[in-house]
CSV table of C-alpha atoms and ligand atoms in Angstrom, one decimal:
chain,number,residue,atom,x,y,z
A,29,MET,CA,-5.4,-8.5,40.2
A,30,THR,CA,-4.2,-9.9,36.8
A,31,THR,CA,-1.0,-8.3,35.9
A,32,THR,CA,-0.5,-9.9,32.6
A,33,THR,CA,-3.8,-8.4,31.4
A,34,PHE,CA,-2.8,-5.0,32.6
A,35,GLU,CA,0.7,-5.2,31.0
A,36,ASP,CA,-0.6,-6.7,27.8
A,37,THR,CA,-3.2,-3.8,27.4
A,38,VAL,CA,-0.7,-1.0,28.2
A,39,ASN,CA,2.1,-2.6,26.0
A,40,GLN,CA,-0.2,-2.4,23.0
A,41,PHE,CA,0.2,1.4,23.2
A,42,VAL,CA,4.1,1.2,23.3
A,43,LEU,CA,5.7,1.9,19.9
A,44,SER,CA,9.0,0.3,18.8
A,45,LYS,CA,11.6,2.2,16.8
A,46,GLU,CA,10.5,0.0,13.8
A,47,GLN,CA,6.9,0.8,14.2
A,48,VAL,CA,7.8,4.6,14.4
A,49,GLN,CA,9.9,4.2,11.2
A,50,LYS,CA,6.9,2.5,9.5
A,51,ILE,CA,4.7,5.4,10.3
A,52,ILE,CA,7.3,7.8,8.9
A,53,ASP,CA,7.7,5.5,5.6
A,54,GLY,CA,3.9,5.2,5.2
A,55,LEU,CA,3.1,9.0,5.7
A,56,THR,CA,6.0,9.9,3.3
A,57,GLU,CA,4.4,7.6,0.7
A,58,GLU,CA,1.0,9.3,1.2
A,59,LEU,CA,2.5,12.7,1.0
A,60,VAL,CA,4.1,11.9,-2.5
A,61,GLU,CA,0.9,10.1,-3.7
A,62,GLY,CA,-1.2,13.1,-2.6
A,63,LEU,CA,0.8,15.6,-4.9
A,64,SER,CA,-0.4,13.6,-8.0
A,65,THR,CA,-3.6,11.8,-7.2
A,66,THR,CA,-6.7,12.3,-9.2
A,67,ASP,CA,-8.8,10.2,-6.9
A,68,PRO,CA,-11.6,12.4,-5.6
A,69,LYS,CA,-11.7,10.3,-2.4
A,70,ASN,CA,-8.0,11.2,-1.6
A,71,ILE,CA,-8.2,14.6,0.1
A,72,THR,CA,-4.6,14.9,1.0
A,73,GLN,CA,-2.0,17.6,-0.2
A,74,GLN,CA,-4.5,20.3,-1.0
A,75,PRO,CA,-3.1,23.4,-2.9
A,76,SER,CA,-3.8,26.4,-0.9
A,77,PHE,CA,-3.3,28.8,-3.8
A,78,ILE,CA,-1.0,31.0,-1.5
A,79,THR,CA,2.3,31.5,-3.1
A,80,ARG,CA,4.1,33.7,-0.7
A,81,LEU,CA,4.3,34.4,3.2
A,82,PRO,CA,3.3,37.8,4.6
A,83,THR,CA,6.1,40.4,4.8
A,84,GLY,CA,4.9,42.1,8.0
A,85,LYS,CA,4.3,45.2,6.3
A,86,GLU,CA,0.7,44.4,5.3
A,87,THR,CA,-1.9,46.9,6.5
A,88,GLY,CA,-5.7,46.9,6.5
A,89,LEU,CA,-8.7,46.1,8.3
A,90,TYR,CA,-10.2,42.7,7.8
A,91,LEU,CA,-13.0,40.6,9.2
A,92,ALA,CA,-12.0,37.0,10.0
A,93,ILE,CA,-13.9,33.8,11.2
A,94,ASP,CA,-12.1,30.7,12.3
A,95,MET,CA,-14.6,27.7,12.3
A,96,GLY,CA,-12.9,24.9,14.5
A,97,GLY,CA,-14.0,21.5,15.7
A,98,THR,CA,-15.4,23.0,19.0
A,99,ASN,CA,-15.7,26.8,18.6
A,100,LEU,CA,-16.4,29.4,16.1
A,101,ARG,CA,-14.1,32.7,16.4
A,102,THR,CA,-15.1,35.9,14.8
A,103,ALA,CA,-12.6,38.9,14.7
A,104,ALA,CA,-11.9,42.2,13.3
A,105,VAL,CA,-8.3,42.2,12.5
A,106,HIS,CA,-6.3,45.4,11.9
A,107,LEU,CA,-3.0,44.9,10.3
A,108,LEU,CA,-0.9,48.0,11.4
A,109,GLY,CA,2.3,47.0,9.4
A,110,ASP,CA,5.9,45.9,10.8
A,111,GLY,CA,4.2,42.8,12.2
A,112,GLN,CA,1.8,44.7,14.5
A,113,VAL,CA,-1.8,43.5,14.7
A,114,GLY,CA,-4.8,44.8,16.6
A,115,VAL,CA,-7.5,42.0,17.1
A,116,THR,CA,-11.0,42.2,18.5
A,117,MET,CA,-12.1,38.6,18.9
A,118,GLU,CA,-15.4,36.8,20.1
A,119,LYS,CA,-15.8,33.1,20.6
A,120,HIS,CA,-18.9,31.0,20.3
A,121,GLU,CA,-19.3,27.3,21.0
A,122,ILE,CA,-20.6,25.1,18.2
A,123,THR,CA,-23.4,23.1,19.6
A,124,GLU,CA,-24.0,19.5,18.9
A,125,LYS,CA,-27.5,20.5,17.3
A,126,LEU,CA,-25.6,22.9,15.1
A,127,LYS,CA,-23.0,20.2,14.1
A,128,THR,CA,-25.5,17.8,13.0
A,129,GLY,CA,-28.1,20.1,11.6
A,130,THR,CA,-28.6,21.7,8.3
A,131,GLY,CA,-26.1,23.7,6.4
A,132,GLU,CA,-28.5,26.6,6.2
A,133,ALA,CA,-29.0,26.7,10.1
A,134,MET,CA,-25.0,26.6,10.5
A,135,PHE,CA,-24.4,29.5,8.1
A,136,ASP,CA,-27.2,31.6,9.5
A,137,TRP,CA,-25.7,31.1,12.8
A,138,ILE,CA,-22.3,32.1,11.4
A,139,ALA,CA,-23.8,35.2,10.0
A,140,ASP,CA,-25.6,36.0,13.2
A,141,CYS,CA,-22.2,35.8,15.1
A,142,THR,CA,-20.6,38.0,12.4
A,143,ALA,CA,-23.3,40.6,13.0
A,144,THR,CA,-22.7,40.4,16.7
A,145,LEU,CA,-19.1,41.2,16.0
A,146,LEU,CA,-19.7,44.2,13.8
A,147,LYS,CA,-22.0,45.6,16.5
A,148,SER,CA,-19.3,45.0,19.2
A,149,VAL,CA,-16.7,46.8,17.3
A,150,ALA,CA,-19.1,49.4,16.1
A,151,LEU,CA,-18.0,48.9,12.7
A,152,ASP,CA,-20.3,51.1,10.6
A,153,MET,CA,-21.2,48.9,7.6
A,154,GLY,CA,-22.5,51.9,5.7
A,155,ASN,CA,-22.6,50.5,2.0
A,156,SER,CA,-19.1,49.6,1.9
A,157,GLU,CA,-18.4,45.9,1.4
A,158,LEU,CA,-16.3,44.3,4.1
A,159,GLN,CA,-13.6,41.7,3.1
A,160,MET,CA,-13.4,38.6,5.2
A,161,GLY,CA,-10.7,36.0,5.6
A,162,VAL,CA,-12.0,32.5,6.5
A,163,THR,CA,-10.3,29.7,8.3
A,164,PHE,CA,-12.2,26.5,8.0
A,165,SER,CA,-10.9,23.6,10.0
A,166,PHE,CA,-12.2,21.0,7.7
A,167,ALA,CA,-11.1,19.5,4.6
A,168,ILE,CA,-11.9,21.4,1.5
A,169,GLN,CA,-10.9,20.9,-2.1
A,170,GLN,CA,-9.5,24.6,-2.7
A,171,THR,CA,-10.2,25.8,-6.3
A,172,ALA,CA,-9.1,29.4,-5.8
A,173,ILE,CA,-7.7,31.5,-2.8
A,174,ASN,CA,-11.3,32.2,-1.9
A,175,ARG,CA,-13.3,29.1,-3.2
A,176,GLY,CA,-13.4,25.4,-2.2
A,177,ARG,CA,-15.7,22.5,-2.2
A,178,VAL,CA,-16.5,21.2,1.3
A,179,LEU,CA,-15.3,17.5,1.6
A,180,ALA,CA,-16.1,15.0,4.4
A,181,MET,CA,-16.0,16.9,7.7
A,182,GLY,CA,-15.2,14.5,10.5
A,183,LYS,CA,-14.7,15.5,14.2
A,184,GLY,CA,-18.4,14.8,15.0
A,185,PHE,CA,-19.8,17.0,12.3
A,186,GLY,CA,-22.6,15.7,10.2
A,187,LEU,CA,-24.0,18.8,8.4
A,188,SER,CA,-26.6,17.9,5.7
A,189,ASP,CA,-26.5,19.5,2.3
A,190,VAL,CA,-23.1,21.1,2.4
A,191,ILE,CA,-20.7,18.2,1.2
A,192,GLY,CA,-19.5,19.3,-2.4
A,193,ARG,CA,-21.0,22.8,-2.0
A,194,ASP,CA,-18.6,25.9,-2.4
A,195,LEU,CA,-17.8,27.3,0.9
A,196,LYS,CA,-17.7,31.0,-0.3
A,197,ASP,CA,-21.3,30.6,-1.6
A,198,LEU,CA,-22.5,28.8,1.6
A,199,LEU,CA,-21.1,31.7,3.7
A,200,GLU,CA,-22.3,34.6,1.5
A,201,ASP,CA,-25.6,33.2,1.1
A,202,GLY,CA,-25.9,33.3,4.8
A,203,PHE,CA,-24.5,36.9,4.9
A,204,VAL,CA,-27.2,38.0,2.3
A,205,ARG,CA,-30.1,36.3,4.3
A,206,LYS,CA,-28.8,38.4,7.3
A,207,ASN,CA,-28.3,41.7,5.2
A,208,LEU,CA,-24.6,41.7,5.8
A,209,ASN,CA,-22.5,43.2,3.0
A,210,VAL,CA,-19.5,41.0,3.6
A,211,LYS,CA,-17.5,39.2,0.9
A,212,VAL,CA,-15.2,36.2,1.3
A,213,SER,CA,-11.7,37.1,-0.1
A,214,ALA,CA,-9.8,34.2,1.3
A,215,ILE,CA,-10.4,30.7,2.5
A,216,ILE,CA,-7.7,28.9,4.3
A,217,ASN,CA,-7.3,25.6,6.3
A,218,ASP,CA,-6.5,26.3,10.1
A,219,THR,CA,-3.1,24.6,9.5
A,220,VAL,CA,-2.4,27.2,6.7
A,221,GLY,CA,-3.4,30.1,9.0
A,222,THR,CA,-1.1,28.7,11.6
A,223,LEU,CA,1.7,28.5,9.2
A,224,VAL,CA,1.2,32.0,7.9
A,225,SER,CA,0.6,33.8,11.1
A,226,HIS,CA,3.4,32.2,12.9
A,227,ALA,CA,5.8,32.9,10.0
A,228,TYR,CA,4.8,36.5,10.5
A,229,VAL,CA,6.2,36.6,14.0
A,230,SER,CA,8.9,33.9,13.5
A,231,PRO,CA,10.4,33.9,10.0
A,232,SER,CA,12.0,30.4,10.3
A,233,THR,CA,8.6,28.9,10.3
A,234,LYS,CA,8.2,26.3,7.5
A,235,ILE,CA,5.5,24.0,8.9
A,236,GLY,CA,2.2,24.7,10.7
A,237,VAL,CA,0.4,22.0,12.8
A,238,ILE,CA,-2.8,21.8,14.6
A,239,LEU,CA,-3.0,19.5,17.6
A,240,ALA,CA,-6.5,20.1,19.1
A,241,THR,CA,-9.8,18.2,18.5
A,242,GLY,CA,-8.3,17.1,15.2
A,243,THR,CA,-4.9,17.1,13.9
A,244,ASN,CA,-3.3,18.3,10.6
A,245,ALA,CA,-0.3,20.1,9.0
A,246,ALA,CA,0.6,22.6,6.2
A,247,TYR,CA,4.1,23.2,4.7
A,248,ILE,CA,5.7,25.0,1.7
A,249,GLU,CA,6.3,22.8,-1.5
A,250,ASN,CA,7.8,23.5,-4.7
A,251,THR,CA,4.7,23.7,-7.0
A,252,SER,CA,6.7,21.7,-9.7
A,253,GLU,CA,6.1,18.8,-7.3
A,254,VAL,CA,2.3,19.3,-7.2
A,255,THR,CA,1.6,17.6,-10.6
A,256,LYS,CA,-2.1,17.5,-9.8
A,257,TYR,CA,-2.1,21.3,-9.7
A,258,ASN,CA,-3.2,23.1,-12.9
A,259,GLY,CA,-3.8,26.6,-11.8
A,260,PRO,CA,-1.7,29.7,-12.5
A,261,SER,CA,2.1,29.2,-12.5
A,262,CYS,CA,4.0,29.8,-9.4
A,263,ASP,CA,7.3,28.5,-7.9
A,264,LYS,CA,6.3,27.6,-4.4
A,265,MET,CA,2.9,27.0,-2.6
A,266,ILE,CA,1.6,26.2,0.8
A,267,LEU,CA,-0.1,22.8,0.9
A,268,ASN,CA,-2.8,21.7,3.3
A,269,THR,CA,-1.6,18.0,3.8
A,270,GLU,CA,-4.7,16.7,5.5
A,271,TRP,CA,-2.3,14.3,7.1
A,272,ASP,CA,-5.3,13.6,9.5
A,273,ALA,CA,-6.9,11.5,6.5
A,274,MET,CA,-3.6,9.6,6.0
A,275,GLY,CA,-2.9,6.3,7.7
A,276,LYS,CA,-3.5,2.8,6.1
A,277,SER,CA,-3.7,-0.4,8.4
A,278,SER,CA,-0.5,-1.4,6.5
A,279,TYR,CA,1.6,1.0,8.5
A,280,LEU,CA,-0.5,2.3,11.4
A,281,PRO,CA,0.0,0.4,14.8
A,282,GLN,CA,-3.8,0.2,15.4
A,283,THR,CA,-4.8,-1.6,18.8
A,284,LYS,CA,-8.3,-3.0,18.9
A,285,TYR,CA,-9.4,0.1,20.7
A,286,ASP,CA,-8.3,2.3,17.8
A,287,LYS,CA,-10.3,0.0,15.4
A,288,GLU,CA,-13.3,0.2,17.6
A,289,ILE,CA,-13.1,4.0,17.6
A,290,ASP,CA,-12.9,4.1,13.9
A,291,ALA,CA,-15.8,1.6,13.4
A,292,LYS,CA,-18.1,3.6,15.8
A,293,SER,CA,-17.2,7.0,14.3
A,294,HIS,CA,-19.5,9.1,12.0
A,295,VAL,CA,-17.2,8.2,9.0
A,296,PRO,CA,-15.4,4.9,9.5
A,297,LYS,CA,-12.1,4.3,7.7
A,298,PHE,CA,-11.6,8.1,7.3
A,299,GLN,CA,-9.0,10.1,9.3
A,300,GLU,CA,-7.5,7.0,10.8
A,301,PHE,CA,-4.3,8.8,11.8
A,302,GLU,CA,-6.2,11.6,13.6
A,303,LYS,CA,-8.2,9.1,15.4
A,304,MET,CA,-5.1,7.7,17.1
A,305,VAL,CA,-3.6,11.0,18.3
A,306,SER,CA,-6.1,14.0,18.5
A,307,GLY,CA,-8.0,15.5,21.4
A,308,LEU,CA,-11.5,14.2,20.4
A,309,TYR,CA,-10.4,10.6,20.5
A,310,MET,CA,-7.5,10.3,23.0
A,311,GLY,CA,-9.8,10.2,25.9
A,312,GLU,CA,-12.0,7.6,24.2
A,313,LEU,CA,-8.9,5.3,23.9
A,314,VAL,CA,-8.4,5.5,27.7
A,315,ARG,CA,-12.1,4.8,28.3
A,316,LEU,CA,-12.2,1.7,26.0
A,317,ALA,CA,-9.0,0.3,27.7
A,318,LEU,CA,-10.5,1.1,31.2
A,319,VAL,CA,-13.8,-0.7,30.5
A,320,ASP,CA,-11.7,-3.7,29.3
A,321,LEU,CA,-9.4,-3.7,32.3
A,322,ILE,CA,-12.4,-3.3,34.7
A,323,GLU,CA,-14.3,-6.2,33.1
A,324,GLN,CA,-11.3,-8.4,33.4
A,325,LYS,CA,-10.9,-7.3,37.1
A,326,ALA,CA,-7.3,-6.1,36.3
A,327,ILE,CA,-8.1,-2.8,37.9
A,328,LEU,CA,-10.9,-1.6,40.4
A,329,GLU,CA,-11.4,-5.2,41.5
A,330,PHE,CA,-14.0,-4.1,44.1
A,331,LEU,CA,-16.4,-3.4,41.1
A,332,ASN,CA,-16.3,-7.0,40.5
A,333,GLY,CA,-16.1,-6.6,36.7
A,334,LYS,CA,-18.9,-4.3,36.5
A,335,VAL,CA,-18.3,-1.1,34.6
A,336,PRO,CA,-19.8,2.0,36.4
A,337,GLU,CA,-22.7,3.6,34.3
A,338,SER,CA,-20.9,6.9,34.2
A,339,LEU,CA,-18.0,5.4,32.4
A,340,GLN,CA,-20.1,3.6,29.8
A,341,PRO,CA,-21.2,6.4,27.3
A,342,ARG,CA,-18.8,6.9,24.3
A,343,LEU,CA,-16.5,9.9,24.7
A,344,SER,CA,-17.4,10.2,28.3
A,345,PHE,CA,-13.7,10.1,29.4
A,346,LYS,CA,-12.6,13.5,28.1
A,347,THR,CA,-8.9,14.0,27.0
A,348,MET,CA,-8.9,16.9,29.6
A,349,PHE,CA,-9.2,14.2,32.2
A,350,MET,CA,-5.9,12.8,31.0
A,351,SER,CA,-4.2,16.2,31.2
A,352,THR,CA,-5.6,16.5,34.9
A,353,ILE,CA,-4.2,13.0,35.8
A,354,GLU,CA,-0.8,13.5,33.9
A,355,SER,CA,-0.2,16.9,35.6
A,356,ASP,CA,-0.4,15.3,39.1
A,357,HIS,CA,3.1,14.1,39.9
A,358,THR,CA,2.4,13.0,43.5
A,359,PRO,CA,3.5,9.3,44.0
A,360,GLU,CA,-0.1,8.6,45.1
A,361,HIS,CA,-1.5,10.0,41.8
A,362,THR,CA,-4.3,11.8,43.7
A,363,GLY,CA,-5.3,13.2,40.4
A,364,VAL,CA,-6.8,9.9,39.5
A,365,ASP,CA,-8.9,9.9,42.6
A,366,LYS,CA,-10.0,13.4,41.8
A,367,VAL,CA,-11.2,12.5,38.3
A,368,PHE,CA,-12.8,9.1,39.3
A,369,LYS,CA,-14.7,10.5,42.3
A,370,THR,CA,-15.9,13.9,41.0
A,371,THR,CA,-16.6,12.9,37.4
A,372,PHE,CA,-17.4,9.2,37.6
A,373,GLY,CA,-18.7,8.9,41.1
A,374,VAL,CA,-16.2,6.0,41.8
A,375,GLU,CA,-14.3,5.9,45.1
A,376,GLY,CA,-12.1,3.5,46.9
A,377,LEU,CA,-9.3,3.0,44.3
A,378,THR,CA,-6.3,1.3,45.7
A,379,PRO,CA,-2.6,2.7,45.3
A,380,GLU,CA,-2.2,0.0,42.5
A,381,ASP,CA,-5.3,1.1,40.7
A,382,ARG,CA,-4.2,4.6,40.7
A,383,SER,CA,-0.6,3.9,39.5
A,384,ARG,CA,-2.0,1.5,36.7
A,385,ILE,CA,-4.5,4.0,35.5
A,386,PHE,CA,-1.7,6.8,35.6
A,387,ARG,CA,0.6,4.5,33.5
A,388,LEU,CA,-2.2,3.8,31.0
A,389,ILE,CA,-2.9,7.4,30.4
A,390,HIS,CA,0.8,8.3,30.3
A,391,THR,CA,1.4,5.5,27.6
A,392,ILE,CA,-1.4,6.6,25.5
A,393,GLY,CA,-0.2,10.4,25.7
A,394,LEU,CA,3.3,9.3,24.8
A,395,ARG,CA,2.0,7.3,21.7
A,396,ALA,CA,0.2,10.4,20.4
A,397,ALA,CA,3.3,12.6,20.9
A,398,SER,CA,5.6,10.0,19.2
A,399,MET,CA,3.2,9.6,16.2
A,400,THR,CA,2.9,13.3,15.7
A,401,ALA,CA,6.6,13.7,15.9
A,402,ALA,CA,7.0,10.9,13.2
A,403,ALA,CA,4.4,12.9,11.1
A,404,CYS,CA,6.5,16.1,11.6
A,405,VAL,CA,9.7,14.1,10.5
A,406,ALA,CA,8.0,12.8,7.4
A,407,LEU,CA,7.0,16.4,6.5
A,408,LEU,CA,10.7,17.7,7.3
A,409,LEU,CA,12.3,15.1,5.2
A,410,LYS,CA,9.8,15.8,2.3
A,411,ALA,CA,10.6,19.4,2.3
A,412,ASN,CA,14.4,18.9,2.9
A,413,GLY,CA,16.4,20.4,0.4
A,414,ALA,CA,13.6,22.6,-0.9
A,415,THR,CA,12.3,24.9,1.8
A,416,VAL,CA,13.9,23.1,4.7
A,417,GLN,CA,17.8,22.5,5.0
A,418,LEU,CA,18.1,20.0,7.8
A,419,ASP,CA,21.9,19.6,7.3
A,420,ASN,CA,22.7,23.4,7.2
A,421,PRO,CA,24.2,24.2,10.6
A,422,ASN,CA,23.1,27.8,10.4
A,423,GLU,CA,19.5,27.0,9.6
A,424,ILE,CA,16.8,26.6,12.1
A,425,THR,CA,13.4,25.2,11.1
A,426,THR,CA,10.6,26.2,13.2
A,427,ILE,CA,7.2,24.2,13.3
A,428,GLY,CA,4.3,26.4,14.7
A,429,ILE,CA,1.8,24.4,16.6
A,430,ASP,CA,-1.7,25.5,17.7
A,431,GLY,CA,-4.4,23.5,19.6
A,432,SER,CA,-5.4,22.4,23.0
A,433,VAL,CA,-3.4,19.1,23.0
A,434,PHE,CA,0.0,20.8,22.3
A,435,GLU,CA,-0.8,23.8,24.5
A,436,LYS,CA,-2.5,22.1,27.4
A,437,TYR,CA,-1.4,18.4,27.6
A,438,PRO,CA,1.3,18.1,30.2
A,439,HIS,CA,4.8,17.6,28.6
A,440,PHE,CA,3.3,17.0,25.1
A,441,SER,CA,5.6,19.4,23.5
A,442,HIS,CA,8.6,18.0,25.4
A,443,ASN,CA,7.7,14.4,24.6
A,444,MET,CA,7.3,15.5,20.9
A,445,LEU,CA,10.6,17.0,20.7
A,446,GLU,CA,12.3,14.2,22.5
A,447,ALA,CA,10.7,11.6,20.0
A,448,LEU,CA,11.6,13.9,17.0
A,449,THR,CA,15.4,14.2,18.1
A,450,GLU,CA,15.5,10.4,18.7
A,451,ILE,CA,14.3,9.9,15.1
A,452,LEU,CA,16.2,12.6,13.4
A,453,GLY,CA,19.4,12.3,15.6
A,454,GLN,CA,20.9,14.9,17.9
A,455,GLU,CA,22.6,17.0,15.1
A,456,ARG,CA,19.4,17.6,13.0
A,457,GLY,CA,17.2,17.4,16.0
A,458,SER,CA,19.0,20.5,17.6
A,459,ARG,CA,18.0,22.7,14.6
A,460,ILE,CA,14.2,22.1,14.9
A,461,ARG,CA,12.1,24.3,17.0
A,462,LEU,CA,8.6,23.5,18.2
A,463,GLU,CA,6.8,26.8,19.0
A,464,LEU,CA,3.3,27.5,20.2
A,465,ALA,CA,1.3,29.4,17.6
A,466,ARG,CA,-1.8,30.8,19.1
A,467,ASP,CA,-4.8,32.3,17.4
A,468,GLY,CA,-3.5,31.4,13.9
A,469,GLY,CA,-7.0,31.0,12.6
A,470,CYS,CA,-8.2,34.7,12.5
A,471,ILE,CA,-4.9,36.6,12.1
A,472,GLY,CA,-3.9,34.1,9.5
A,473,ALA,CA,-7.2,34.4,7.6
A,474,ALA,CA,-6.9,38.2,7.7
A,475,LEU,CA,-3.2,38.0,6.5
A,476,VAL,CA,-4.1,35.8,3.6
A,477,ALA,CA,-7.0,37.9,2.8
A,478,MET,CA,-4.6,40.8,2.6
A,479,VAL,CA,-2.0,38.8,0.7
A,480,ALA,CA,-4.6,37.8,-1.6
A,481,HIS,CA,-5.4,41.5,-2.3
A,482,SER,CA,-1.8,42.2,-3.0
A,483,GLY,CA,-1.1,39.5,-5.4
A,484,GLY,CA,0.4,37.1,-3.2
A,485,ALA,CA,-1.9,34.4,-4.2
A,486,VAL,CA,-2.9,32.7,-7.5
B,563,GLC,C1,-9.4,17.9,10.8
B,563,GLC,C2,-9.8,18.5,9.4
B,563,GLC,C3,-8.5,19.4,9.0
B,563,GLC,C4,-8.2,20.3,10.1
B,563,GLC,C5,-7.9,19.5,11.3
B,563,GLC,C6,-7.4,20.3,12.5
B,563,GLC,O1,-8.6,16.8,10.5
B,563,GLC,O2,-10.0,17.5,8.3
B,563,GLC,O3,-8.9,20.1,7.7
B,563,GLC,O4,-6.9,21.1,9.7
B,563,GLC,O5,-9.0,18.8,11.7
B,563,GLC,O6,-8.4,21.2,12.9
């Protein structure tokens, strides 16, 4: 059992303080650069056209859809006023066929799911036009509160004929084809929805983060800083940072496994930060390292260097297997046996195999938490003195976070807060709250549709 190989492999995923600081400095530079860039390939720091947060007094009935990396959610959202919301929501899995098919097929399907919802809530369409808020978990270059050009999609999506098209037109053309009288009155990124909907229940929320299939964040910026923005004047605006698309090799601590994931992805050299931390890719990092260690007989020596067929396909080691293994605290790490036996048909692991595999997974999970914490620090420092007061002892700053990795990965939120406090120091760190912000997509989309109607958007 070659120990050096194993230690060398695991240590590639351990971040030093200097590496974390380099990530913060690099991301900060890109946050600033994104505010003024005219480079069409730079999709960061997208204006949302939302100039204020909801008051909680909003009322009205809105349709909402939330198109994520894995599921489409449709909802009828009833804003009742004083922060009360009634929601009827349906969830539909987005198949691989849809992800890599035509835009027309995808938007026909979205219209069909919308029609199903209308039937479920027995919402009599009549002739009245229904207003819809849309949360779209992909990069768009927003041109108005309800318009935006679809940019590169990532997350395993390869829709033909939608890049560069206006999302409102794509959706409403689908509704027309399916005889639905629905108009898109607001389009938001999922991080903007998370920020808006969490601020609705937790007014100290200043940042919205997604940690799921992908990762990204939104925050409130002084519009005067956004020199590339030339829309109607306003003091402050929520920005969709698209921090997923940040990350240059000059400051990201990429291992050879990170580089392999990027090279084999749909869009290489795009979303390199996301590919190091998010749910779609974390499990693949583990798989690539496991393949290496098996071939070098550093683990599972009884396989004699031969990787089981079940472990060969790209993305076959899911991030949820990491959660299963990390949630088992028995010293024997029986969770490792469970995953290898039931999912990969591999039995006979030694105690050392199990503890090494546990350590590899724990280290990769910890790196993701530290890198996400570093990205949050970059945002907090960028907003400090404007919408965030890190040195005001009476001010708490809440970061609302949605997504399966934050919600379900064992100790992820604890590890993130620990890393964040380590970087910021005890004093400042004690005034930061990380809160789970569920279902920001649909509620946030409906709130923004309402805010748009009542003049809270430009
Ligand atoms: C991807 C998208 C981004 C979205 C994130 C989380 O990074 O580009 O727009 O917010 O996934 O869903």
